[in-house]
Amino acid sequence: MTISLLNRRTGAAATATALALASLAALAGTATPASASGRATAASATALAPASAAASPAADNPASGDPAAPSALSLPRPTGPYATGRDTLFLTDHERTDPWVPAAGARRLLVSLHYPARPGSGGDPAPYMPEAEARLMLAQRGLDDPEWPGLVAATRTYSRTDARPAPGRFPLVLLSPGFGTPRATLTGLAEELASRGYVVATADHPYESTGTELPDGRVLPCAACDEVDAQPDDAGRRTVLAAVSAGRAADFSFLLDRLTGPRPAWRHARTIDARRVGMAGHSIGGNAAASTMAADQRVDAGVNMDGTFFDPVTARGLDRRPFLMLGTDPGHAPGAGDTSWDEGWARLDGFKRWLTVRESGHFTFTDTPAIGEQLGIVDPDAPLSAARSTTITRAYVTAFFDRSLRGRPARMLDGPTPAHPEVLFQRP
């Protein structure tokens, strides 16, 4: 992977930034499972090339103390007709012991709930992520510049806290992040879906992220990352990552119980239409979408965004439920190396699409391109712009759920379209 910096930040901070983005792209998914913990090495970046400051969006928006740093970051604005609200739940599954740290006791989940809201209601914009989580995520990937965690944590979102729900009942979409990655990195997609009339529940899976901050301020480390690193070979690492995906299926079944059961944990649970449930995930979270569908008939449709099926699609299929595979090109094209996609495709037995995106990278389908571009960072090996990354991900994921959960026409899923020339329809 080659990294170029668009601004004039040089020396240790610039080098650390490049290593951060390089190792982010090497997390479990299209990369080898050995890199699942995201630890950066000097070999992660093959070149650093500062470009003209005139090309940097940061150059026109300096922060005090650093003439090249942006004063604020923001996610792309949602495009749907609804305002959006956000709540946070902290749930405990007393029926399960944490699989990675049994001494911690019962399995716990932190969940962000984005939902359609009444315009003008609510308080401040919801925070993006705790600074402690941002610091650990960046530091483990080689970035130790003390300014960066605060900038990333303070990224502007468009959902309001304490917003009143819009009237009506809405389909539910579950989101699961990549291995070693906080749930916040799927915020842009969650806000887009909520603005288009979905309730979206994005879960952090404790001990599977670089850091998960609990309500009492404690921060849980990535014990599952250590378990992957401790394996003696590729087969062992794949076995652990398969257990991650299967474990997340249990997490989401529990979450569905708490959102749609007779005594729901969320104050606005009445807005959920429990008859229409979908799930999407990035990297190992995309594998978890298939694992959850295999384990829980309540999930009606699934999306895998660039994740290896470490836990294979079951031989019996998914009972004709629809599934979308959306990945990098050529990395996740048929016969390109990740044979789990070829095998999974053959087993999917309902409506299905296999789409790959030219010039994309593993993190194209998350908030990483938008945040990285504002920080003046580009990856020439994945030159798709942040704007196109956002537009493509939002368009195809939303169209798929509109078709699968709402029965709406989705012609863009029928074949290539001039509006999205980067998207290839694979028909193996």
Short mmCIF file of C-alpha atoms in Angstrom, two decimals:
data_model
loop_
_atom_site.label_atom_id
_atom_site.label_comp_id
_atom_site.label_asym_id
_atom_site.label_seq_id
_atom_site.Cartn_x
_atom_site.Cartn_y
_atom_site.Cartn_z
CA MET A 1 0.00 0.00 0.00
CA THR A 2 1.23 3.49 -0.88
CA ILE A 3 0.22 6.56 1.12
CA SER A 4 0.47 10.20 0.05
CA LEU A 5 -0.05 13.15 2.34
CA LEU A 6 -1.91 16.08 0.85
CA ASN A 7 -0.70 18.63 3.42
CA ARG A 8 2.69 19.70 4.76
CA ARG A 9 2.73 17.67 7.97
CA THR A 10 6.13 15.99 7.86
CA GLY A 11 8.43 14.07 10.15
CA ALA A 12 7.21 11.63 12.80
CA ALA A 13 3.58 12.74 12.76
CA ALA A 14 3.23 12.36 8.99
CA THR A 15 4.97 9.00 9.00
CA ALA A 16 2.75 7.77 11.83
CA THR A 17 -0.34 8.91 9.95
CA ALA A 18 0.67 6.93 6.89
CA LEU A 19 1.33 3.85 8.97
CA ALA A 20 -2.07 4.26 10.62
CA LEU A 21 -3.95 4.27 7.35
CA ALA A 22 -1.85 1.45 5.92
CA SER A 23 -2.48 -0.84 8.84
CA LEU A 24 -6.16 0.10 9.01
CA ALA A 25 -6.48 -1.32 5.51
CA ALA A 26 -4.71 -4.49 6.63
CA LEU A 27 -7.33 -5.45 9.23
CA ALA A 28 -9.08 -8.78 8.83
CA GLY A 29 -11.19 -8.75 5.72
CA THR A 30 -9.41 -8.73 2.42
CA ALA A 31 -6.05 -8.80 4.21
CA THR A 32 -4.48 -11.85 5.79
CA PRO A 33 -5.94 -12.88 9.15
CA ALA A 34 -2.50 -12.44 10.70
CA SER A 35 -3.02 -8.68 10.53
CA ALA A 36 -6.35 -8.77 12.32
CA SER A 37 -5.16 -6.88 15.37
CA GLY A 38 -4.14 -3.93 13.23
CA ARG A 39 -0.65 -3.54 14.64
CA ALA A 40 1.41 -1.26 12.42
CA THR A 41 4.88 -2.02 11.15
CA ALA A 42 7.34 0.02 9.17
CA ALA A 43 6.68 -2.22 6.16
CA SER A 44 3.04 -1.16 6.10
CA ALA A 45 3.79 1.99 4.10
CA THR A 46 5.83 1.64 0.95
CA ALA A 47 6.16 5.33 0.16
CA LEU A 48 5.40 8.77 1.55
CA ALA A 49 4.97 11.66 -0.85
CA PRO A 50 3.99 15.14 0.38
CA ALA A 51 2.00 17.08 -2.19
CA SER A 52 1.33 20.75 -2.61
CA ALA A 53 -0.43 22.40 0.31
CA ALA A 54 -2.73 24.06 -2.17
CA ALA A 55 -4.34 20.67 -2.79
CA SER A 56 -5.22 20.20 0.86
CA PRO A 57 -8.63 21.13 2.26
CA ALA A 58 -6.84 21.64 5.56
CA ALA A 59 -4.68 24.44 4.17
CA ASP A 60 -7.62 26.84 4.03
CA ASN A 61 -8.90 25.95 7.51
CA PRO A 62 -6.01 26.12 9.98
CA ALA A 63 -6.26 25.27 13.65
CA SER A 64 -4.41 27.30 16.25
CA GLY A 65 -0.90 26.01 16.82
CA ASP A 66 -0.72 24.08 13.54
CA PRO A 67 -1.15 26.00 10.27
CA ALA A 68 -1.85 22.83 8.27
CA ALA A 69 -4.30 20.99 10.55
CA PRO A 70 -8.08 21.23 10.10
CA SER A 71 -10.04 22.86 12.90
CA ALA A 72 -12.88 20.32 12.65
CA LEU A 73 -13.88 17.14 10.89
CA SER A 74 -17.38 16.22 9.77
CA LEU A 75 -19.21 13.25 8.32
CA PRO A 76 -21.06 13.61 5.01
CA ARG A 77 -24.57 14.98 5.52
CA PRO A 78 -27.38 12.38 5.32
CA THR A 79 -29.55 12.71 2.21
CA GLY A 80 -32.90 11.29 3.33
CA PRO A 81 -36.09 13.20 4.22
CA TYR A 82 -35.94 12.54 7.98
CA ALA A 83 -34.00 14.29 10.70
CA THR A 84 -32.16 11.75 12.84
CA GLY A 85 -31.77 11.10 16.53
CA ARG A 86 -29.37 8.92 18.47
CA ASP A 87 -29.55 7.02 21.73
CA THR A 88 -27.00 4.73 23.38
CA LEU A 89 -27.77 1.47 25.21
CA PHE A 90 -25.53 -0.52 27.55
CA LEU A 91 -26.88 -4.06 27.76
CA THR A 92 -25.87 -7.14 29.73
CA ASP A 93 -26.63 -10.68 28.61
CA HIS A 94 -26.77 -12.61 31.87
CA GLU A 95 -27.21 -15.88 29.97
CA ARG A 96 -23.71 -15.73 28.43
CA THR A 97 -20.20 -15.36 29.79
CA ASP A 98 -17.89 -13.14 27.79
CA PRO A 99 -16.10 -15.46 25.35
CA TRP A 100 -12.77 -13.58 25.37
CA VAL A 101 -12.45 -12.63 29.05
CA PRO A 102 -14.53 -15.09 31.12
CA ALA A 103 -13.36 -13.44 34.33
CA ALA A 104 -15.24 -10.29 33.25
CA GLY A 105 -18.53 -12.12 33.78
CA ALA A 106 -21.61 -11.68 31.62
CA ARG A 107 -21.40 -10.56 28.00
CA ARG A 108 -22.06 -6.83 27.59
CA LEU A 109 -22.89 -4.73 24.54
CA LEU A 110 -22.72 -1.03 23.79
CA VAL A 111 -25.23 -0.07 21.10
CA SER A 112 -25.82 3.16 19.18
CA LEU A 113 -29.41 3.57 18.00
CA HIS A 114 -30.03 5.99 15.14
CA TYR A 115 -33.65 6.65 14.24
CA PRO A 116 -35.92 8.93 12.18
CA ALA A 117 -36.69 12.00 14.29
CA ARG A 118 -39.01 14.99 14.31
CA PRO A 119 -37.35 18.03 12.75
CA GLY A 120 -36.06 20.58 15.23
CA SER A 121 -36.25 18.28 18.24
CA GLY A 122 -33.38 17.11 20.40
CA GLY A 123 -30.27 18.64 21.87
CA ASP A 124 -26.70 18.86 20.60
CA PRO A 125 -25.29 16.73 17.79
CA ALA A 126 -24.40 13.28 19.13
CA PRO A 127 -20.68 12.77 19.78
CA TYR A 128 -18.77 10.67 17.27
CA MET A 129 -16.68 8.56 19.67
CA PRO A 130 -14.97 8.91 23.06
CA GLU A 131 -11.49 10.36 22.83
CA ALA A 132 -10.06 7.35 24.69
CA GLU A 133 -11.39 5.05 21.94
CA ALA A 134 -10.01 7.31 19.22
CA ARG A 135 -6.60 7.41 20.92
CA LEU A 136 -6.37 3.63 21.19
CA MET A 137 -7.62 3.05 17.65
CA LEU A 138 -5.03 5.41 16.19
CA ALA A 139 -2.14 4.54 18.50
CA GLN A 140 -2.41 0.82 17.82
CA ARG A 141 -2.14 1.64 14.14
CA GLY A 142 1.02 3.68 14.58
CA LEU A 143 -0.33 7.21 15.16
CA ASP A 144 0.84 8.90 18.35
CA ASP A 145 0.41 12.58 17.47
CA PRO A 146 -1.50 13.91 20.53
CA GLU A 147 -3.71 16.19 18.39
CA TRP A 148 -5.31 13.46 16.31
CA PRO A 149 -7.47 11.59 18.87
CA GLY A 150 -9.25 14.80 19.83
CA LEU A 151 -9.88 15.71 16.20
CA VAL A 152 -11.28 12.30 15.33
CA ALA A 153 -13.38 12.05 18.50
CA ALA A 154 -14.91 15.47 17.81
CA THR A 155 -15.98 14.62 14.24
CA ARG A 156 -19.25 16.39 13.48
CA THR A 157 -22.33 14.14 13.21
CA TYR A 158 -25.88 15.02 12.16
CA SER A 159 -27.95 13.09 14.71
CA ARG A 160 -29.31 14.84 17.77
CA THR A 161 -29.42 13.50 21.30
CA ASP A 162 -32.86 13.28 22.95
CA ALA A 163 -34.64 13.85 19.64
CA ARG A 164 -38.30 12.84 19.48
CA PRO A 165 -38.98 9.95 17.09
CA ALA A 166 -40.85 10.62 13.88
CA PRO A 167 -44.34 9.11 13.83
CA GLY A 168 -44.72 5.63 12.42
CA ARG A 169 -42.97 2.26 12.60
CA PHE A 170 -39.76 1.59 10.71
CA PRO A 171 -37.69 -1.42 9.61
CA LEU A 172 -34.70 -2.25 11.79
CA VAL A 173 -31.14 -2.58 10.42
CA LEU A 174 -28.37 -4.06 12.57
CA LEU A 175 -24.78 -2.95 11.89
CA SER A 176 -21.56 -4.68 12.93
CA PRO A 177 -18.10 -3.05 12.54
CA GLY A 178 -14.83 -4.57 11.40
CA PHE A 179 -12.61 -6.58 13.74
CA GLY A 180 -10.52 -4.29 15.93
CA THR A 181 -12.63 -1.29 14.88
CA PRO A 182 -15.08 0.77 17.01
CA ARG A 183 -18.74 0.93 16.03
CA ALA A 184 -18.40 4.68 15.43
CA THR A 185 -16.74 3.99 12.07
CA LEU A 186 -20.16 3.04 10.63
CA THR A 187 -21.87 6.21 11.85
CA GLY A 188 -22.17 7.78 8.40
CA LEU A 189 -24.04 4.77 7.02
CA ALA A 190 -26.21 4.58 10.15
CA GLU A 191 -27.20 8.23 9.82
CA GLU A 192 -28.00 7.81 6.13
CA LEU A 193 -30.25 4.81 6.77
CA ALA A 194 -32.00 6.58 9.65
CA SER A 195 -32.61 9.62 7.45
CA ARG A 196 -34.30 7.28 4.96
CA GLY A 197 -36.68 5.77 7.46
CA TYR A 198 -34.83 2.95 9.24
CA VAL A 199 -34.03 2.37 12.89
CA VAL A 200 -30.35 1.38 12.99
CA ALA A 201 -28.66 -0.46 15.87
CA THR A 202 -24.84 -0.50 15.67
CA ALA A 203 -23.12 -2.70 18.24
CA ASP A 204 -19.67 -2.61 19.78
CA HIS A 205 -18.58 -6.13 20.68
CA PRO A 206 -16.43 -5.82 23.83
CA TYR A 207 -12.86 -7.10 23.67
CA GLU A 208 -13.07 -7.15 19.85
CA SER A 209 -12.11 -3.50 19.32
CA THR A 210 -8.92 -1.59 20.02
CA GLY A 211 -10.87 0.03 22.85
CA THR A 212 -14.46 0.11 24.10
CA GLU A 213 -15.29 2.73 26.72
CA LEU A 214 -17.93 1.64 29.22
CA PRO A 215 -20.34 4.11 30.86
CA ASP A 216 -18.21 4.11 34.04
CA GLY A 217 -15.15 5.24 32.07
CA ARG A 218 -13.32 1.92 31.96
CA VAL A 219 -11.87 1.04 28.56
CA LEU A 220 -11.83 -2.59 27.49
CA PRO A 221 -8.85 -3.73 25.35
CA CYS A 222 -8.91 -6.03 22.32
CA ALA A 223 -8.45 -9.43 23.96
CA ALA A 224 -9.71 -11.14 20.79
CA CYS A 225 -6.92 -9.43 18.83
CA ASP A 226 -4.40 -10.94 21.23
CA GLU A 227 -6.02 -14.34 20.75
CA VAL A 228 -5.63 -14.06 16.98
CA ASP A 229 -1.99 -12.99 17.32
CA ALA A 230 -1.28 -15.91 19.67
CA GLN A 231 -2.19 -18.52 17.04
CA PRO A 232 0.73 -20.46 15.55
CA ASP A 233 -0.55 -20.52 11.98
CA ASP A 234 -3.11 -19.25 9.50
CA ALA A 235 -5.52 -22.09 10.24
CA GLY A 236 -5.55 -21.17 13.92
CA ARG A 237 -6.18 -17.52 13.16
CA ARG A 238 -9.04 -18.40 10.85
CA THR A 239 -10.58 -20.58 13.55
CA VAL A 240 -10.53 -17.69 16.03
CA LEU A 241 -12.01 -15.28 13.49
CA ALA A 242 -14.77 -17.77 12.69
CA ALA A 243 -15.56 -17.81 16.42
CA VAL A 244 -15.69 -13.99 16.36
CA SER A 245 -18.34 -14.07 13.63
CA ALA A 246 -20.39 -16.80 15.32
CA GLY A 247 -20.16 -15.00 18.64
CA ARG A 248 -21.49 -11.82 17.08
CA ALA A 249 -24.51 -13.80 15.86
CA ALA A 250 -25.27 -14.57 19.51
CA ASP A 251 -24.76 -10.89 20.37
CA PHE A 252 -27.29 -9.79 17.78
CA SER A 253 -29.87 -12.40 18.71
CA PHE A 254 -29.68 -11.08 22.26
CA LEU A 255 -29.93 -7.51 20.97
CA LEU A 256 -33.02 -8.38 18.94
CA ASP A 257 -34.60 -9.84 22.09
CA ARG A 258 -33.93 -6.59 23.95
CA LEU A 259 -35.21 -4.37 21.15
CA THR A 260 -38.28 -6.30 19.99
CA GLY A 261 -39.20 -8.55 22.92
CA PRO A 262 -42.03 -8.05 25.42
CA ARG A 263 -39.92 -5.84 27.72
CA PRO A 264 -37.74 -3.79 25.37
CA ALA A 265 -34.68 -1.99 26.69
CA TRP A 266 -35.02 1.03 24.39
CA ARG A 267 -37.45 3.82 25.23
CA HIS A 268 -38.49 4.25 21.58
CA ALA A 269 -38.79 0.54 20.75
CA ARG A 270 -42.38 1.08 19.63
CA THR A 271 -40.99 2.70 16.46
CA ILE A 272 -39.45 -0.63 15.33
CA ASP A 273 -41.32 -2.88 12.95
CA ALA A 274 -40.01 -6.25 14.13
CA ARG A 275 -41.39 -7.98 11.02
CA ARG A 276 -38.74 -6.25 8.88
CA VAL A 277 -35.14 -6.71 10.05
CA GLY A 278 -31.92 -6.50 8.05
CA MET A 279 -28.25 -6.65 8.96
CA ALA A 280 -25.08 -5.28 7.39
CA GLY A 281 -21.47 -5.28 8.48
CA HIS A 282 -17.99 -4.35 7.43
CA SER A 283 -15.15 -6.87 7.28
CA ILE A 284 -15.75 -9.49 10.01
CA GLY A 285 -19.04 -7.69 10.64
CA GLY A 286 -20.11 -8.62 7.11
CA ASN A 287 -19.35 -12.26 7.88
CA ALA A 288 -21.40 -11.81 11.05
CA ALA A 289 -24.41 -10.75 8.96
CA ALA A 290 -24.44 -14.19 7.34
CA SER A 291 -23.71 -15.93 10.65
CA THR A 292 -26.61 -14.11 12.31
CA MET A 293 -29.01 -14.96 9.49
CA ALA A 294 -28.02 -18.63 9.77
CA ALA A 295 -28.69 -18.57 13.52
CA ASP A 296 -31.75 -16.31 13.71
CA GLN A 297 -34.72 -16.43 11.36
CA ARG A 298 -35.80 -12.95 12.45
CA VAL A 299 -33.13 -11.36 10.22
CA ASP A 300 -34.66 -11.07 6.76
CA ALA A 301 -31.75 -9.77 4.65
CA GLY A 302 -28.00 -9.27 4.92
CA VAL A 303 -25.06 -7.31 3.50
CA ASN A 304 -21.38 -8.20 3.65
CA MET A 305 -19.14 -5.19 2.97
CA ASP A 306 -15.71 -6.57 2.06
CA GLY A 307 -15.49 -9.26 4.72
CA THR A 308 -14.02 -12.74 4.40
CA PHE A 309 -16.46 -15.53 5.35
CA PHE A 310 -14.28 -17.04 8.07
CA ASP A 311 -17.51 -18.61 9.35
CA PRO A 312 -18.73 -20.07 6.03
CA VAL A 313 -22.21 -19.58 4.64
CA THR A 314 -24.08 -22.72 5.69
CA ALA A 315 -24.40 -25.52 3.15
CA ARG A 316 -28.18 -25.29 3.42
CA GLY A 317 -28.12 -21.64 2.39
CA LEU A 318 -30.07 -18.87 4.13
CA ASP A 319 -33.60 -20.13 3.50
CA ARG A 320 -33.98 -18.01 0.36
CA ARG A 321 -33.42 -14.75 2.21
CA PRO A 322 -31.69 -12.00 0.15
CA PHE A 323 -28.01 -11.21 0.54
CA LEU A 324 -25.68 -8.58 -0.95
CA MET A 325 -21.91 -8.98 -1.25
CA LEU A 326 -20.29 -5.56 -1.78
CA GLY A 327 -16.51 -5.51 -1.99
CA THR A 328 -13.29 -4.22 -3.46
CA ASP A 329 -12.21 -4.78 -7.04
CA PRO A 330 -10.21 -6.76 -7.89
CA GLY A 331 -9.69 -8.04 -4.33
CA HIS A 332 -13.18 -9.51 -4.00
CA ALA A 333 -13.90 -10.32 -7.62
CA PRO A 334 -14.61 -13.96 -8.51
CA GLY A 335 -11.45 -16.06 -8.39
CA ALA A 336 -9.37 -13.13 -7.11
CA GLY A 337 -8.03 -14.81 -4.00
CA ASP A 338 -10.70 -14.74 -1.31
CA THR A 339 -12.27 -18.07 -2.21
CA SER A 340 -14.76 -17.72 0.66
CA TRP A 341 -16.75 -15.34 -1.55
CA ASP A 342 -16.87 -17.84 -4.41
CA GLU A 343 -17.97 -20.55 -1.98
CA GLY A 344 -20.46 -18.29 -0.21
CA TRP A 345 -22.00 -17.14 -3.48
CA ALA A 346 -22.64 -20.74 -4.54
CA ARG A 347 -24.48 -21.42 -1.26
CA LEU A 348 -26.65 -18.30 -1.19
CA ASP A 349 -30.10 -19.47 -2.27
CA GLY A 350 -32.23 -16.32 -2.38
CA PHE A 351 -32.06 -13.00 -4.23
CA LYS A 352 -28.37 -12.18 -4.32
CA ARG A 353 -25.96 -9.69 -5.81
CA TRP A 354 -22.15 -9.70 -5.99
CA LEU A 355 -20.88 -6.18 -6.58
CA THR A 356 -17.29 -4.97 -6.62
CA VAL A 357 -16.08 -1.37 -6.72
CA ARG A 358 -13.15 -0.20 -8.85
CA GLU A 359 -10.38 1.82 -7.14
CA SER A 360 -11.79 1.00 -3.71
CA GLY A 361 -10.04 -0.20 -0.56
CA HIS A 362 -11.04 -2.29 2.43
CA PHE A 363 -12.24 0.77 4.37
CA THR A 364 -14.09 2.39 1.45
CA PHE A 365 -17.38 1.28 3.02
CA THR A 366 -16.80 3.06 6.36
CA ASP A 367 -16.21 6.63 7.57
CA THR A 368 -12.44 6.27 7.05
CA PRO A 369 -12.26 7.87 3.56
CA ALA A 370 -14.24 10.95 4.62
CA ILE A 371 -12.22 11.51 7.79
CA GLY A 372 -8.89 10.66 6.19
CA GLU A 373 -9.44 12.99 3.23
CA GLN A 374 -10.19 15.90 5.58
CA LEU A 375 -6.96 15.16 7.42
CA GLY A 376 -5.08 15.39 4.13
CA ILE A 377 -4.40 11.69 3.64
CA VAL A 378 -4.84 9.66 0.46
CA ASP A 379 -4.04 6.09 -0.50
CA PRO A 380 -3.00 5.84 -4.18
CA ASP A 381 -3.74 2.10 -4.07
CA ALA A 382 -7.40 2.98 -3.34
CA PRO A 383 -7.90 6.28 -5.17
CA LEU A 384 -11.70 6.33 -5.04
CA SER A 385 -12.61 9.68 -3.52
CA ALA A 386 -14.38 10.03 -0.20
CA ALA A 387 -17.41 11.49 -1.97
CA ARG A 388 -17.71 8.53 -4.34
CA SER A 389 -17.02 6.04 -1.53
CA THR A 390 -19.85 7.53 0.49
CA THR A 391 -22.27 7.82 -2.41
CA ILE A 392 -21.76 4.25 -3.63
CA THR A 393 -21.98 2.64 -0.19
CA ARG A 394 -25.10 4.57 0.76
CA ALA A 395 -26.82 4.04 -2.59
CA TYR A 396 -26.41 0.28 -2.87
CA VAL A 397 -26.95 -0.62 0.78
CA THR A 398 -30.08 1.52 0.95
CA ALA A 399 -31.42 0.19 -2.36
CA PHE A 400 -30.87 -3.37 -1.18
CA PHE A 401 -32.76 -2.85 2.08
CA ASP A 402 -35.50 -0.86 0.34
CA ARG A 403 -36.06 -3.82 -1.95
CA SER A 404 -35.66 -6.54 0.68
CA LEU A 405 -37.47 -4.99 3.64
CA ARG A 406 -39.93 -2.63 1.97
CA GLY A 407 -40.64 -4.27 -1.36
CA ARG A 408 -39.68 -1.15 -3.28
CA PRO A 409 -38.28 -1.24 -6.82
CA ALA A 410 -34.47 -1.06 -6.91
CA ARG A 411 -33.50 -0.88 -10.57
CA MET A 412 -29.91 -0.05 -9.71
CA LEU A 413 -29.58 -3.64 -8.47
CA ASP A 414 -30.55 -4.99 -11.90
CA GLY A 415 -27.26 -4.14 -13.59
CA PRO A 416 -24.61 -1.49 -14.28
CA THR A 417 -25.70 2.14 -14.32
CA PRO A 418 -24.00 5.26 -15.76
CA ALA A 419 -24.45 6.98 -12.40
CA HIS A 420 -22.06 4.51 -10.76
CA PRO A 421 -19.50 3.39 -13.36
CA GLU A 422 -17.13 2.12 -10.66
CA VAL A 423 -19.59 -0.63 -9.62
CA LEU A 424 -19.19 -3.99 -11.37
CA PHE A 425 -21.88 -6.68 -11.35
CA GLN A 426 -20.24 -10.07 -10.97
CA ARG A 427 -22.05 -13.06 -12.45
CA PRO A 428 -19.82 -16.10 -11.87
#
